[in-house]
């Protein structure tokens, strides 16, 4: 389902947020529901609609959309003769309108196409180039200093192909899905790469497993052939012939024990068989090798085994940590948990009368108030996160910035910052954003900030407002900063303020329910 929605995003030119969607979707408490998809779209500011339409409106629908077909979420793309549907299990197929309408329940998810051209493809190409260039350089030097005939070249090509397939096998073993490979691995009901590769799972945690052997074999072959082409190719052919009993055993296990075929395993078997046939039928067929002839391969093998064993442990830990993090995020994104940890502000009287610096939609369902101090180090991050939320969700969040500073303490030099911010907000509100950003985001030096944001005088009204905010904080025993309040409830310290974005729809729904009751 994830790959399907990511493809949907890519078609609509949202390639740059595919990974962000993956993170939000997999960690959503309602994963893998339709609400998890639309809620993740909302968090990414992708305009979307999940609606039920009549089947007669099929021709009026967008050129592509998600739909439920035979109780399965699919991607639908309209074409001249009907529709092309893409499913998670069977891939793409073309259907006429009549056949599609027969099993479609009328539910669709549509999004507004992105008008900003993403540069994601360029980044992907650059990343591939970054890894390809060193290998190309080494291969180029080898071709320059060594002589490659058809024999050694054929072994190099088959070894490179074998290495590519071996990487896909390791990815499948670790659960890293690849859309293209998944299609090949599920060509029929009798094929399942995962079932074969995961066979004998009890040895999976050893430092080397069966799925690692093709990777090490072909990697060592490539290095050895690049160093010493002809003799190394002959030795690789000899090893391929020795591996034929293993191939036969693998095919027997797939046929009779697992009763499933692994396309990638069969591809590896085919490449090894080709290498053994080429070696056996050539004039270079021999069963005796000198130390100099086998040294490049043995050296490569001894070099790669410990490196791969160490890298494998690191990657495994990284994947385990990533899975644990997803589960933790899913746990934290439970609105009931957030609600349980949120505490009501004890004394709310007079809170609505406090006049701070306000940003966003005043009619928004989420009213976020942050109480800061100009000298508080943590307040910089809090304001940055709060302001970013307003910028990203201007219609859903109303931000009110208040201050907790004693107006009678004239020895506090930062009192002047609050006085000037409130004065600027009252006299020239158009400059409020720049003034507060200079202090909390750009972290401008104190004297430089005062010089830039000089005011003629501070009115008595401003001093009274500072006093009111200070007194209200004192009444609630708020003798610290920052303080984060969402809809008159304290935002839990167990959450980062930027995680508020996960619960925007929940807060809005809660407000709507309370309004109906009232």
Short mmCIF file of C-alpha atoms in Angstrom, two decimals:
data_model
loop_
_atom_site.label_atom_id
_atom_site.label_comp_id
_atom_site.label_asym_id
_atom_site.label_seq_id
_atom_site.Cartn_x
_atom_site.Cartn_y
_atom_site.Cartn_z
CA UNK A 1 0.00 0.00 0.00
CA UNK A 2 2.83 2.40 0.86
CA UNK A 3 4.51 2.01 -2.55
CA UNK A 4 1.15 2.53 -4.20
CA UNK A 5 0.52 5.86 -2.46
CA UNK A 6 4.10 6.96 -3.07
CA UNK A 7 3.60 6.30 -6.78
CA UNK A 8 0.39 8.34 -6.58
CA UNK A 9 2.38 11.21 -5.06
CA UNK A 10 5.06 10.88 -7.74
CA UNK A 11 2.51 11.03 -10.57
CA UNK A 12 1.19 14.27 -9.09
CA UNK A 13 4.73 15.72 -8.80
CA UNK A 14 5.20 15.26 -5.06
CA UNK A 15 8.34 13.11 -5.34
CA UNK A 16 10.20 15.30 -2.86
CA UNK A 17 7.87 14.38 0.03
CA UNK A 18 7.59 10.62 -0.58
CA UNK A 19 9.94 9.78 2.28
CA UNK A 20 8.19 12.20 4.62
CA UNK A 21 4.89 10.55 3.77
CA UNK A 22 6.39 7.13 4.50
CA UNK A 23 7.48 8.26 7.96
CA UNK A 24 4.10 9.82 8.79
CA UNK A 25 2.05 6.97 7.34
CA UNK A 26 3.91 4.08 8.97
CA UNK A 27 3.92 5.79 12.37
CA UNK A 28 0.23 6.74 12.23
CA UNK A 29 -1.88 5.16 15.02
CA UNK A 30 -4.51 4.13 12.44
CA UNK A 31 -2.04 2.61 9.95
CA UNK A 32 -2.85 1.28 7.36
CA UNK A 33 -6.34 2.83 7.17
CA UNK A 34 -7.62 5.37 4.65
CA UNK A 35 -7.66 7.98 7.42
CA UNK A 36 -3.92 7.39 7.96
CA UNK A 37 -3.35 8.28 4.30
CA UNK A 38 -5.50 11.43 4.24
CA UNK A 39 -4.23 12.60 7.64
CA UNK A 40 -0.62 12.22 6.43
CA UNK A 41 -1.54 14.24 3.32
CA UNK A 42 -2.93 16.96 5.59
CA UNK A 43 0.27 17.08 7.62
CA UNK A 44 2.27 17.50 4.41
CA UNK A 45 -0.07 20.30 3.24
CA UNK A 46 -1.21 18.24 0.25
CA UNK A 47 -4.77 19.25 -0.61
CA UNK A 48 -6.84 16.08 -0.70
CA UNK A 49 -10.38 14.77 -0.57
CA UNK A 50 -11.70 11.34 0.36
CA UNK A 51 -15.28 11.09 -0.91
CA UNK A 52 -17.86 8.67 -2.23
CA UNK A 53 -19.10 9.54 -5.71
CA UNK A 54 -21.69 8.00 -7.98
CA UNK A 55 -20.35 5.63 -10.62
CA UNK A 56 -21.88 7.77 -13.37
CA UNK A 57 -19.32 10.49 -12.55
CA UNK A 58 -16.33 8.37 -13.55
CA UNK A 59 -15.55 10.50 -16.60
CA UNK A 60 -15.60 13.70 -14.51
CA UNK A 61 -13.04 12.43 -11.99
CA UNK A 62 -9.36 13.50 -12.05
CA UNK A 63 -6.93 11.76 -14.38
CA UNK A 64 -5.59 9.69 -11.45
CA UNK A 65 -6.86 8.83 -7.99
CA UNK A 66 -6.86 6.16 -5.30
CA UNK A 67 -9.93 3.95 -5.07
CA UNK A 68 -11.28 0.83 -3.39
CA UNK A 69 -11.63 -1.99 -5.90
CA UNK A 70 -12.63 -5.46 -4.69
CA UNK A 71 -12.02 -4.26 -1.09
CA UNK A 72 -8.42 -3.32 -1.95
CA UNK A 73 -6.89 0.13 -2.27
CA UNK A 74 -5.63 0.66 -5.81
CA UNK A 75 -4.21 3.43 -7.98
CA UNK A 76 -6.41 4.37 -10.93
CA UNK A 77 -5.16 6.22 -14.02
CA UNK A 78 -7.65 7.14 -16.73
CA UNK A 79 -6.70 6.19 -20.29
CA UNK A 80 -8.53 6.43 -23.63
CA UNK A 81 -9.96 2.92 -23.61
CA UNK A 82 -10.85 2.89 -19.90
CA UNK A 83 -8.58 2.82 -16.83
CA UNK A 84 -5.23 1.39 -15.85
CA UNK A 85 -5.26 0.12 -12.27
CA UNK A 86 -2.22 -0.66 -10.14
CA UNK A 87 -2.52 -2.98 -7.16
CA UNK A 88 0.01 -3.87 -4.48
CA UNK A 89 -0.08 -7.56 -5.32
CA UNK A 90 -0.72 -7.91 -9.07
CA UNK A 91 0.89 -4.77 -10.52
CA UNK A 92 -0.73 -2.87 -13.41
CA UNK A 93 -3.56 -3.96 -15.68
CA UNK A 94 -5.95 -2.26 -18.09
CA UNK A 95 -9.71 -2.45 -17.63
CA UNK A 96 -12.70 -1.09 -19.47
CA UNK A 97 -14.93 1.38 -17.65
CA UNK A 98 -17.70 -1.21 -17.35
CA UNK A 99 -15.45 -3.83 -15.79
CA UNK A 100 -13.93 -1.30 -13.39
CA UNK A 101 -17.31 0.07 -12.29
CA UNK A 102 -18.52 -3.46 -11.54
CA UNK A 103 -16.18 -3.91 -8.54
CA UNK A 104 -15.55 -0.27 -7.54
CA UNK A 105 -17.42 0.85 -4.41
CA UNK A 106 -17.40 4.57 -5.34
CA UNK A 107 -14.82 5.70 -2.74
CA UNK A 108 -11.89 7.75 -4.07
CA UNK A 109 -8.97 9.77 -2.71
CA UNK A 110 -7.89 12.64 -4.94
CA UNK A 111 -5.15 15.21 -4.44
CA UNK A 112 -4.34 18.55 -6.01
CA UNK A 113 -1.34 18.17 -8.39
CA UNK A 114 1.80 20.01 -7.38
CA UNK A 115 2.55 22.97 -9.65
CA UNK A 116 6.10 23.32 -8.33
CA UNK A 117 8.46 21.09 -10.31
CA UNK A 118 10.39 18.89 -7.91
CA UNK A 119 14.09 18.24 -8.31
CA UNK A 120 13.95 14.86 -6.69
CA UNK A 121 14.88 13.00 -9.88
CA UNK A 122 18.03 15.08 -10.20
CA UNK A 123 18.99 14.23 -6.61
CA UNK A 124 18.44 10.51 -7.26
CA UNK A 125 20.58 10.63 -10.39
CA UNK A 126 23.31 12.45 -8.46
CA UNK A 127 23.24 9.83 -5.68
CA UNK A 128 23.58 6.99 -8.19
CA UNK A 129 26.40 8.86 -9.89
CA UNK A 130 28.14 9.31 -6.55
CA UNK A 131 28.33 5.53 -6.02
CA UNK A 132 28.93 4.61 -9.67
CA UNK A 133 31.92 6.90 -10.30
CA UNK A 134 34.44 5.17 -7.94
CA UNK A 135 33.56 1.76 -9.40
CA UNK A 136 33.80 3.11 -12.94
CA UNK A 137 37.19 4.65 -12.13
CA UNK A 138 38.58 1.37 -10.76
CA UNK A 139 37.19 -0.56 -13.74
CA UNK A 140 38.67 2.00 -16.14
CA UNK A 141 42.12 1.68 -14.58
CA UNK A 142 41.86 -2.11 -14.77
CA UNK A 143 40.89 -2.04 -18.45
CA UNK A 144 43.77 0.38 -19.13
CA UNK A 145 46.49 -1.69 -17.44
CA UNK A 146 45.12 -5.20 -18.17
CA UNK A 147 44.11 -7.09 -21.27
CA UNK A 148 40.49 -8.29 -21.29
CA UNK A 149 39.55 -10.94 -23.85
CA UNK A 150 36.03 -12.31 -24.37
CA UNK A 151 36.61 -15.00 -21.71
CA UNK A 152 37.53 -12.70 -18.81
CA UNK A 153 35.04 -10.05 -19.98
CA UNK A 154 32.18 -12.59 -19.91
CA UNK A 155 33.06 -13.55 -16.35
CA UNK A 156 33.23 -9.91 -15.32
CA UNK A 157 29.81 -9.16 -16.83
CA UNK A 158 28.12 -12.20 -15.27
CA UNK A 159 29.73 -11.41 -11.89
CA UNK A 160 28.45 -7.82 -12.00
CA UNK A 161 24.95 -9.08 -12.83
CA UNK A 162 25.25 -11.63 -10.03
CA UNK A 163 26.30 -8.91 -7.57
CA UNK A 164 23.27 -6.79 -8.49
CA UNK A 165 20.88 -9.71 -7.95
CA UNK A 166 22.70 -10.61 -4.71
CA UNK A 167 22.12 -7.10 -3.37
CA UNK A 168 18.40 -7.47 -4.10
CA UNK A 169 18.40 -10.82 -2.27
CA UNK A 170 19.97 -9.26 0.82
CA UNK A 171 17.45 -6.41 0.66
CA UNK A 172 14.58 -8.91 0.50
CA UNK A 173 16.10 -10.82 3.41
CA UNK A 174 16.13 -7.65 5.52
CA UNK A 175 12.64 -6.61 4.52
CA UNK A 176 13.74 -3.64 2.39
CA UNK A 177 11.13 -3.72 -0.37
CA UNK A 178 11.85 -2.85 -3.99
CA UNK A 179 8.82 -2.31 -6.24
CA UNK A 180 10.42 -3.68 -9.42
CA UNK A 181 11.83 -6.78 -7.72
CA UNK A 182 8.53 -7.43 -5.93
CA UNK A 183 6.81 -7.68 -9.31
CA UNK A 184 9.32 -10.28 -10.54
CA UNK A 185 9.17 -12.20 -7.27
CA UNK A 186 5.38 -12.48 -7.45
CA UNK A 187 4.93 -13.38 -11.12
CA UNK A 188 2.73 -16.33 -10.20
CA UNK A 189 1.15 -18.00 -7.21
CA UNK A 190 4.04 -20.50 -7.14
CA UNK A 191 6.74 -17.84 -6.73
CA UNK A 192 7.77 -16.15 -3.49
CA UNK A 193 11.31 -14.86 -3.04
CA UNK A 194 10.68 -14.00 0.61
CA UNK A 195 9.59 -17.55 1.52
CA UNK A 196 12.71 -19.07 -0.02
CA UNK A 197 15.19 -16.46 1.22
CA UNK A 198 13.73 -16.62 4.77
CA UNK A 199 13.94 -20.43 4.82
CA UNK A 200 15.72 -21.65 7.99
CA UNK A 201 15.19 -18.37 9.80
CA UNK A 202 16.95 -19.68 12.89
CA UNK A 203 20.37 -19.04 11.31
CA UNK A 204 19.48 -15.51 10.23
CA UNK A 205 21.25 -13.84 13.10
CA UNK A 206 24.58 -15.54 12.50
CA UNK A 207 27.41 -13.38 11.29
CA UNK A 208 27.05 -14.98 7.84
CA UNK A 209 23.89 -16.57 6.38
CA UNK A 210 23.11 -18.35 3.11
CA UNK A 211 21.75 -15.16 1.54
CA UNK A 212 25.19 -13.55 2.04
CA UNK A 213 27.14 -16.17 0.05
CA UNK A 214 26.21 -14.96 -3.47
CA UNK A 215 27.06 -11.39 -2.46
CA UNK A 216 30.51 -12.36 -1.19
CA UNK A 217 31.17 -14.76 -4.08
CA UNK A 218 30.40 -12.27 -6.86
CA UNK A 219 32.05 -9.32 -5.06
CA UNK A 220 35.28 -11.29 -4.66
CA UNK A 221 35.04 -12.40 -8.29
CA UNK A 222 34.76 -8.82 -9.56
CA UNK A 223 37.73 -7.59 -7.51
CA UNK A 224 39.89 -10.55 -8.50
CA UNK A 225 39.05 -10.27 -12.22
CA UNK A 226 39.77 -6.53 -12.23
CA UNK A 227 43.16 -7.15 -10.61
CA UNK A 228 44.20 -10.20 -12.65
CA UNK A 229 41.64 -10.85 -15.42
CA UNK A 230 42.50 -14.11 -17.15
CA UNK A 231 43.76 -16.35 -14.32
CA UNK A 232 41.11 -15.07 -11.89
CA UNK A 233 38.35 -15.73 -14.43
CA UNK A 234 39.61 -19.31 -14.84
CA UNK A 235 39.55 -19.81 -11.06
CA UNK A 236 36.05 -18.29 -10.76
CA UNK A 237 34.86 -20.73 -13.45
CA UNK A 238 36.31 -23.60 -11.43
CA UNK A 239 34.49 -22.40 -8.28
CA UNK A 240 31.25 -22.06 -10.26
CA UNK A 241 31.53 -25.69 -11.32
CA UNK A 242 32.05 -26.71 -7.69
CA UNK A 243 28.89 -24.76 -6.76
CA UNK A 244 26.62 -26.84 -9.05
CA UNK A 245 25.71 -29.34 -6.27
CA UNK A 246 24.63 -26.39 -4.11
CA UNK A 247 22.46 -25.13 -7.00
CA UNK A 248 20.85 -28.54 -7.38
CA UNK A 249 20.20 -28.64 -3.63
CA UNK A 250 18.66 -25.16 -3.75
CA UNK A 251 16.33 -26.11 -6.60
CA UNK A 252 15.32 -29.32 -4.79
CA UNK A 253 14.45 -27.35 -1.61
CA UNK A 254 12.39 -24.83 -3.57
CA UNK A 255 10.56 -27.55 -5.50
CA UNK A 256 9.81 -30.10 -2.76
CA UNK A 257 10.27 -28.51 0.69
CA UNK A 258 9.15 -24.89 0.31
CA UNK A 259 7.11 -25.50 -2.87
CA UNK A 260 7.76 -21.91 -3.93
CA UNK A 261 10.17 -20.54 -6.51
CA UNK A 262 12.57 -17.66 -5.86
CA UNK A 263 13.14 -15.85 -9.17
CA UNK A 264 16.26 -14.11 -7.87
CA UNK A 265 17.71 -17.39 -6.55
CA UNK A 266 17.08 -18.99 -9.93
CA UNK A 267 18.81 -16.03 -11.60
CA UNK A 268 21.88 -16.56 -9.38
CA UNK A 269 21.84 -20.28 -10.21
CA UNK A 270 21.61 -19.49 -13.92
CA UNK A 271 24.58 -17.08 -13.81
CA UNK A 272 26.74 -19.57 -11.91
CA UNK A 273 25.74 -22.29 -14.38
CA UNK A 274 26.69 -20.02 -17.32
CA UNK A 275 30.09 -19.34 -15.77
CA UNK A 276 30.77 -23.04 -15.21
CA UNK A 277 29.72 -23.94 -18.78
CA UNK A 278 31.89 -21.18 -20.29
CA UNK A 279 34.87 -22.36 -18.23
CA UNK A 280 34.30 -26.07 -18.89
CA UNK A 281 33.91 -25.61 -22.66
CA UNK A 282 36.89 -23.26 -23.11
CA UNK A 283 40.51 -24.10 -23.94
CA UNK A 284 41.49 -22.79 -20.49
CA UNK A 285 39.83 -25.69 -18.65
CA UNK A 286 42.19 -26.88 -15.90
CA UNK A 287 42.03 -28.38 -12.42
CA UNK A 288 45.42 -27.18 -11.21
CA UNK A 289 46.17 -23.65 -10.08
CA UNK A 290 49.30 -21.96 -8.84
CA UNK A 291 49.32 -19.74 -5.75
CA UNK A 292 49.73 -16.59 -7.89
CA UNK A 293 46.61 -17.50 -9.88
CA UNK A 294 44.34 -17.96 -6.87
CA UNK A 295 45.86 -15.24 -4.66
CA UNK A 296 43.72 -12.30 -5.97
CA UNK A 297 40.48 -14.20 -5.29
CA UNK A 298 41.57 -15.51 -1.87
CA UNK A 299 42.80 -12.07 -0.86
CA UNK A 300 39.48 -10.49 -1.95
CA UNK A 301 37.56 -13.15 -0.04
CA UNK A 302 39.55 -12.67 3.17
CA UNK A 303 39.14 -8.91 2.84
CA UNK A 304 35.39 -8.88 2.17
CA UNK A 305 34.17 -11.46 4.71
CA UNK A 306 35.08 -9.53 7.90
CA UNK A 307 34.08 -6.20 6.32
CA UNK A 308 30.68 -7.53 5.30
CA UNK A 309 30.16 -9.23 8.68
CA UNK A 310 30.78 -5.91 10.46
CA UNK A 311 28.67 -3.89 8.01
CA UNK A 312 25.85 -6.43 8.27
CA UNK A 313 25.68 -6.02 12.04
CA UNK A 314 25.60 -2.23 11.70
CA UNK A 315 22.84 -2.30 9.07
CA UNK A 316 20.81 -4.79 11.09
CA UNK A 317 21.00 -2.56 14.17
CA UNK A 318 20.06 0.45 12.09
CA UNK A 319 17.00 -1.34 10.66
CA UNK A 320 15.98 -2.59 14.11
CA UNK A 321 16.30 0.92 15.53
CA UNK A 322 14.26 2.28 12.64
CA UNK A 323 11.49 -0.25 13.28
CA UNK A 324 11.54 0.50 17.01
CA UNK A 325 11.35 4.21 16.26
CA UNK A 326 8.30 3.64 14.04
CA UNK A 327 6.56 1.76 16.85
CA UNK A 328 7.45 4.50 19.32
CA UNK A 329 6.12 7.18 16.99
CA UNK A 330 2.92 5.21 16.51
CA UNK A 331 2.57 4.98 20.29
CA UNK A 332 3.24 8.70 20.80
CA UNK A 333 0.82 9.71 18.05
CA UNK A 334 -2.10 8.25 19.96
CA UNK A 335 -4.32 11.23 20.80
CA UNK A 336 -5.68 9.51 23.91
CA UNK A 337 -2.16 9.34 25.31
CA UNK A 338 -1.53 13.02 24.58
CA UNK A 339 -4.86 13.90 26.17
CA UNK A 340 -4.00 11.85 29.24
CA UNK A 341 -0.63 13.59 29.67
CA UNK A 342 -2.06 17.06 29.07
CA UNK A 343 -3.03 18.90 32.25
CA UNK A 344 -5.60 21.64 32.50
CA UNK A 345 -4.42 25.12 33.37
CA UNK A 346 -5.58 25.65 36.96
CA UNK A 347 -6.64 29.28 36.72
CA UNK A 348 -7.82 30.35 33.28
CA UNK A 349 -9.55 33.53 34.45
CA UNK A 350 -8.13 36.55 32.62
CA UNK A 351 -6.21 34.41 30.12
CA UNK A 352 -8.33 35.53 27.15
CA UNK A 353 -7.68 39.18 28.10
CA UNK A 354 -3.89 38.87 27.75
CA UNK A 355 -2.65 40.69 24.65
CA UNK A 356 0.50 39.17 23.21
CA UNK A 357 1.92 38.85 19.70
CA UNK A 358 -0.55 36.94 17.55
CA UNK A 359 -0.06 35.02 14.31
CA UNK A 360 -2.32 32.86 12.13
CA UNK A 361 -6.06 32.41 11.85
CA UNK A 362 -7.97 33.84 14.84
CA UNK A 363 -10.86 31.46 14.12
CA UNK A 364 -8.65 28.36 14.01
CA UNK A 365 -9.64 25.29 16.03
CA UNK A 366 -6.17 25.00 17.56
CA UNK A 367 -5.21 27.92 19.80
CA UNK A 368 -1.56 27.67 20.75
CA UNK A 369 -0.12 30.00 23.39
CA UNK A 370 3.56 30.04 24.29
CA UNK A 371 4.91 31.97 27.26
CA UNK A 372 8.53 32.97 26.75
CA UNK A 373 11.36 34.92 28.30
CA UNK A 374 13.91 36.83 26.18
CA UNK A 375 16.78 35.34 28.19
CA UNK A 376 15.58 31.71 28.10
CA UNK A 377 17.72 29.41 25.94
CA UNK A 378 14.94 26.83 25.38
CA UNK A 379 12.54 29.57 24.29
CA UNK A 380 14.41 30.05 21.01
CA UNK A 381 13.57 26.52 19.91
CA UNK A 382 10.00 26.75 21.19
CA UNK A 383 9.28 29.92 19.23
CA UNK A 384 10.92 28.50 16.09
CA UNK A 385 8.77 25.35 16.25
CA UNK A 386 5.58 27.30 17.02
CA UNK A 387 6.18 29.79 14.22
CA UNK A 388 6.97 26.99 11.76
CA UNK A 389 3.65 25.34 12.64
CA UNK A 390 1.78 28.57 11.89
CA UNK A 391 3.62 28.98 8.59
CA UNK A 392 2.80 25.41 7.58
CA UNK A 393 -0.79 25.34 8.88
CA UNK A 394 -1.92 29.00 8.87
CA UNK A 395 -5.63 28.10 8.71
CA UNK A 396 -5.54 25.53 11.50
CA UNK A 397 -3.40 27.23 14.17
CA UNK A 398 -3.68 30.54 15.99
CA UNK A 399 -0.50 31.45 17.86
CA UNK A 400 -0.36 33.83 20.80
CA UNK A 401 3.11 34.73 22.15
CA UNK A 402 3.13 35.93 25.78
CA UNK A 403 5.97 36.81 28.13
CA UNK A 404 6.83 35.96 31.72
CA UNK A 405 9.08 38.73 32.96
CA UNK A 406 8.93 40.82 36.13
CA UNK A 407 8.24 44.45 35.10
CA UNK A 408 9.47 45.76 38.48
CA UNK A 409 12.91 44.24 38.03
CA UNK A 410 14.74 47.12 36.38
CA UNK A 411 18.06 45.27 36.71
CA UNK A 412 16.94 42.78 34.07
CA UNK A 413 18.28 44.13 30.75
CA UNK A 414 15.99 41.80 28.75
CA UNK A 415 12.94 43.65 29.99
CA UNK A 416 13.62 46.18 27.21
CA UNK A 417 13.23 43.42 24.58
CA UNK A 418 9.69 42.60 25.75
CA UNK A 419 8.77 46.28 26.01
CA UNK A 420 9.91 46.98 22.47
CA UNK A 421 8.31 43.87 20.98
CA UNK A 422 4.92 44.74 22.47
CA UNK A 423 5.32 48.41 21.47
CA UNK A 424 6.22 47.48 17.86
CA UNK A 425 3.25 45.09 17.74
CA UNK A 426 0.91 47.89 18.84
CA UNK A 427 2.30 50.80 16.79
CA UNK A 428 3.68 49.09 13.64
CA UNK A 429 2.25 45.54 13.57
CA UNK A 430 3.65 44.94 10.08
CA UNK A 431 7.15 44.78 11.56
CA UNK A 432 6.33 42.39 14.41
CA UNK A 433 7.37 39.24 12.55
CA UNK A 434 10.76 40.65 11.60
CA UNK A 435 11.42 42.00 15.08
CA UNK A 436 10.63 38.78 16.94
CA UNK A 437 12.40 36.68 14.29
CA UNK A 438 15.54 38.74 14.71
CA UNK A 439 15.57 37.88 18.39
CA UNK A 440 14.31 34.28 18.60
CA UNK A 441 15.25 32.85 15.20
CA UNK A 442 18.27 34.83 13.99
CA UNK A 443 19.40 35.27 17.63
CA UNK A 444 20.70 38.74 17.00
CA UNK A 445 23.14 40.20 19.54
CA UNK A 446 21.39 42.14 22.31
CA UNK A 447 22.91 45.57 21.59
CA UNK A 448 22.53 45.16 17.83
CA UNK A 449 18.87 44.21 18.25
CA UNK A 450 18.15 47.20 20.51
CA UNK A 451 19.83 49.50 18.02
CA UNK A 452 17.81 48.14 15.10
CA UNK A 453 14.49 48.12 16.95
CA UNK A 454 14.65 51.39 18.76
CA UNK A 455 11.31 52.91 19.91
CA UNK A 456 10.58 56.48 21.01
CA UNK A 457 8.94 55.55 24.31
CA UNK A 458 7.20 52.72 26.12
CA UNK A 459 3.64 53.59 27.06
CA UNK A 460 2.01 52.91 30.40
CA UNK A 461 -0.38 50.54 28.59
CA UNK A 462 2.56 48.30 27.58
CA UNK A 463 3.88 48.18 31.15
CA UNK A 464 0.41 47.27 32.40
CA UNK A 465 0.18 44.46 29.83
CA UNK A 466 3.55 43.04 30.93
CA UNK A 467 2.33 43.21 34.54
CA UNK A 468 -0.90 41.37 33.66
CA UNK A 469 0.97 38.58 31.91
CA UNK A 470 3.43 38.28 34.80
CA UNK A 471 0.65 38.21 37.41
CA UNK A 472 -1.28 35.54 35.48
CA UNK A 473 1.84 33.35 35.34
CA UNK A 474 2.40 33.87 39.07
CA UNK A 475 -1.20 32.85 39.83
CA UNK A 476 -0.60 29.52 38.05
CA UNK A 477 2.88 29.10 39.61
CA UNK A 478 4.47 29.36 36.18
CA UNK A 479 7.88 30.42 37.41
CA UNK A 480 9.65 28.94 34.40
CA UNK A 481 9.71 29.22 30.61
CA UNK A 482 8.83 28.13 28.02
CA UNK A 483 5.21 27.23 28.73
CA UNK A 484 3.11 25.69 25.94
CA UNK A 485 -0.68 25.82 26.15
CA UNK A 486 -3.02 24.28 23.57
CA UNK A 487 -6.72 25.02 23.94
CA UNK A 488 -6.30 25.84 27.65
CA UNK A 489 -4.36 22.64 28.34
CA UNK A 490 -0.63 22.39 29.04
CA UNK A 491 1.16 20.68 26.19
CA UNK A 492 3.07 17.69 27.73
CA UNK A 493 6.84 17.97 28.15
CA UNK A 494 7.09 14.41 26.83
CA UNK A 495 6.35 15.80 23.36
CA UNK A 496 8.26 18.21 21.18
CA UNK A 497 6.13 21.16 20.14
CA UNK A 498 6.58 20.32 16.46
CA UNK A 499 4.76 17.02 17.16
CA UNK A 500 1.59 19.04 17.63
CA UNK A 501 1.12 18.74 13.87
CA UNK A 502 0.17 15.07 14.32
CA UNK A 503 -2.89 16.00 16.39
CA UNK A 504 -4.29 19.04 14.59
CA UNK A 505 -7.29 17.16 13.20
CA UNK A 506 -7.97 15.59 16.60
CA UNK A 507 -8.01 18.99 18.30
CA UNK A 508 -10.28 20.44 15.61
CA UNK A 509 -12.71 17.51 15.93
CA UNK A 510 -12.74 17.87 19.71
CA UNK A 511 -13.57 21.57 19.44
CA UNK A 512 -16.36 20.85 16.97
CA UNK A 513 -17.87 18.23 19.29
CA UNK A 514 -17.77 20.61 22.25
CA UNK A 515 -19.41 23.34 20.18
CA UNK A 516 -22.25 20.99 19.21
CA UNK A 517 -22.79 20.00 22.84
CA UNK A 518 -22.81 23.66 23.91
#
